[in-house]
Amino acid sequence: MTVTVPVALGERSYEVVIGTGLLPDAGSRLAPFFRRPRTLIVTDETVAALHLAALQSGLEAGGIRSEAIVVPAGEGSKSWPMLERVVEALLAHRVERDDLVIAFGGGVIGDLAGFAAAILRRGVGFIQIPTSLLAQVDSSVGGKTGINSPLGKNLIGAFHQPRHVLIDIDVLDTLSDREFLAGYGEVVKYGLLGDADFFDWLETEGPRLRDGDKSGRIEAVRRSVAAKAGIVSRDEKEHGERALLNLGHTFGHALEAATGYSDRLLHGEGVAIGMGLAFALSARLGLCAQETPSRVAAHFAAMGLRRSMADIPGELPDADGLIELMAQDKKVVGGVPAFILCRAIGDSFVNREVPPEAVRAVLAEALV
Ligand code: GLY
């Protein structure tokens, strides 16, 4: 069973195909996109060990020859040295302007391979085959690509839309519970930012899809991708509405920076904790009902998701230290960070005028 979500972007439009059993079928599904039947797959060591053989034989079955560039797993690969390595390897493999590169992995690989494709020969096309829930519902769709700077996350990059996105739900079976739940934080984000019915549905169906139900997972990914595709097609370059996708990210990025982008806190966990803080801030500012943050926290708790700063092992900076880290966020304009706040579940908006003392108070309360 497959479902298709279109991303409408004029001549750069593409489709996201979601289903099961897609890797063995990759060759016949992707052959129409190739001008010559060869490709380079950029992946990481973990995904390569688990799924590369399946993808390569699936491509081969459709007549597409492939070779792989395998980089270390983890956020550390979103770096200048790794970008150089990937770009030079693609050139050494004689990737031409009309060839397509495949990004096969989680968010790190999609961002790294997509950025390499964006700058190689002034831009070659690429296909996203995301393997983490987080990449399936967020980073593989919408064309944000890039690497991290020592000064902050995602500060170097380009918008470069993929030509196609192939989402095989089966690969989620090999994720750890923690990785799955971190991605689930991004699924909940779509309900919280703009679709209260979806959040209601997740409150009921979340445990079933966490426990492996494939049709529930397809539906959750479809609704997430459809929400993202709608936003991206209305505001591709983030001049307005797309910023709502950053719900939880201003807090989350500061927490990720505070924990050194390490295993102490996965990106999706930072976003989940950040969304809890965004709702706490909204309630403190009188924007949403006082009980709304508790409803969000109750769903995260029911799913077993990390949801508060107390769930992060080790020391954290104090409230002022975290506010300092927010100043490095790429959403800062004129030194003022943007916060996505909520009037209710499913009703969010961007606010650049949040009083710093309210942010400090929310963080101080969450740190005790
Ligand atoms: N992950 C946020 C965006 O794609 O805009």
mmCIF file of N, CA and C and ligand atoms in Angstrom, residues 138-139 141-144 159 186 189-190 228 232 238 242-243 245-246 249 267, ligand 1:
data_model
loop_
_atom_site.group_PDB
_atom_site.id
_atom_site.type_symbol
_atom_site.label_atom_id
_atom_site.label_comp_id
_atom_site.label_asym_id
_atom_site.label_seq_id
_atom_site.Cartn_x
_atom_site.Cartn_y
_atom_site.Cartn_z
ATOM 1 N N ASP A 138 9.901 15.363 8.450
ATOM 2 C CA ASP A 138 10.320 16.760 8.456
ATOM 3 C C ASP A 138 11.442 17.048 7.465
ATOM 4 N N SER A 139 12.671 16.590 7.771
ATOM 5 C CA SER A 139 13.807 17.157 7.046
ATOM 6 C C SER A 139 13.928 16.711 5.593
ATOM 7 N N VAL A 141 11.606 16.670 3.417
ATOM 8 C CA VAL A 141 10.631 17.409 2.600
ATOM 9 C C VAL A 141 10.856 18.900 2.797
ATOM 10 N N GLY A 142 10.917 19.639 1.717
ATOM 11 C CA GLY A 142 10.957 21.102 1.865
ATOM 12 C C GLY A 142 12.243 21.759 1.441
ATOM 13 N N GLY A 143 13.307 20.964 1.187
ATOM 14 C CA GLY A 143 14.485 21.520 0.533
ATOM 15 C C GLY A 143 15.478 22.257 1.403
ATOM 16 N N LYS A 144 15.349 22.181 2.741
ATOM 17 C CA LYS A 144 16.400 22.794 3.569
ATOM 18 C C LYS A 144 17.583 21.830 3.614
ATOM 19 N N PHE A 159 18.668 26.323 0.108
ATOM 20 C CA PHE A 159 17.412 25.666 -0.234
ATOM 21 C C PHE A 159 17.647 24.898 -1.525
ATOM 22 N N GLU A 186 8.396 15.347 16.357
ATOM 23 C CA GLU A 186 8.144 16.187 15.170
ATOM 24 C C GLU A 186 6.765 15.897 14.572
ATOM 25 N N LYS A 189 4.375 17.837 16.538
ATOM 26 C CA LYS A 189 4.532 19.263 16.206
ATOM 27 C C LYS A 189 3.460 19.728 15.213
ATOM 28 N N TYR A 190 3.160 18.892 14.202
ATOM 29 C CA TYR A 190 2.183 19.327 13.187
ATOM 30 C C TYR A 190 0.792 19.500 13.793
ATOM 31 N N LYS A 228 3.339 19.611 6.110
ATOM 32 C CA LYS A 228 4.565 20.316 5.751
ATOM 33 C C LYS A 228 4.526 20.767 4.300
ATOM 34 N N VAL A 232 5.179 24.505 2.975
ATOM 35 C CA VAL A 232 6.338 24.781 2.111
ATOM 36 C C VAL A 232 5.872 25.342 0.763
ATOM 37 N N GLU A 238 10.728 30.553 3.777
ATOM 38 C CA GLU A 238 10.517 30.952 5.173
ATOM 39 C C GLU A 238 10.500 32.469 5.367
ATOM 40 N N ARG A 242 6.238 29.432 7.147
ATOM 41 C CA ARG A 242 7.135 28.289 7.360
ATOM 42 C C ARG A 242 7.824 28.344 8.725
ATOM 43 N N ALA A 243 7.980 29.545 9.249
ATOM 44 C CA ALA A 243 8.618 29.675 10.566
ATOM 45 C C ALA A 243 7.855 28.902 11.645
ATOM 46 N N LEU A 245 7.042 25.977 11.565
ATOM 47 C CA LEU A 245 7.654 24.636 11.691
ATOM 48 C C LEU A 245 8.754 24.635 12.739
ATOM 49 N N ASN A 246 9.125 25.822 13.189
ATOM 50 C CA ASN A 246 10.155 25.916 14.227
ATOM 51 C C ASN A 246 9.561 25.904 15.633
ATOM 52 N N HIS A 249 11.695 25.020 18.566
ATOM 53 C CA HIS A 249 13.098 24.973 18.140
ATOM 54 C C HIS A 249 13.982 26.026 18.802
ATOM 55 N N HIS A 267 17.832 15.572 18.612
ATOM 56 C CA HIS A 267 17.161 16.775 18.101
ATOM 57 C C HIS A 267 15.654 16.745 18.397
HETATM 58 N N1 GLY B 1 12.409 21.804 9.714
HETATM 59 C C1 GLY B 1 11.821 23.059 9.481
HETATM 60 C C2 GLY B 1 11.638 23.404 8.050
HETATM 61 O O1 GLY B 1 11.863 22.578 7.199
HETATM 62 O O2 GLY B 1 11.293 24.512 7.744
#
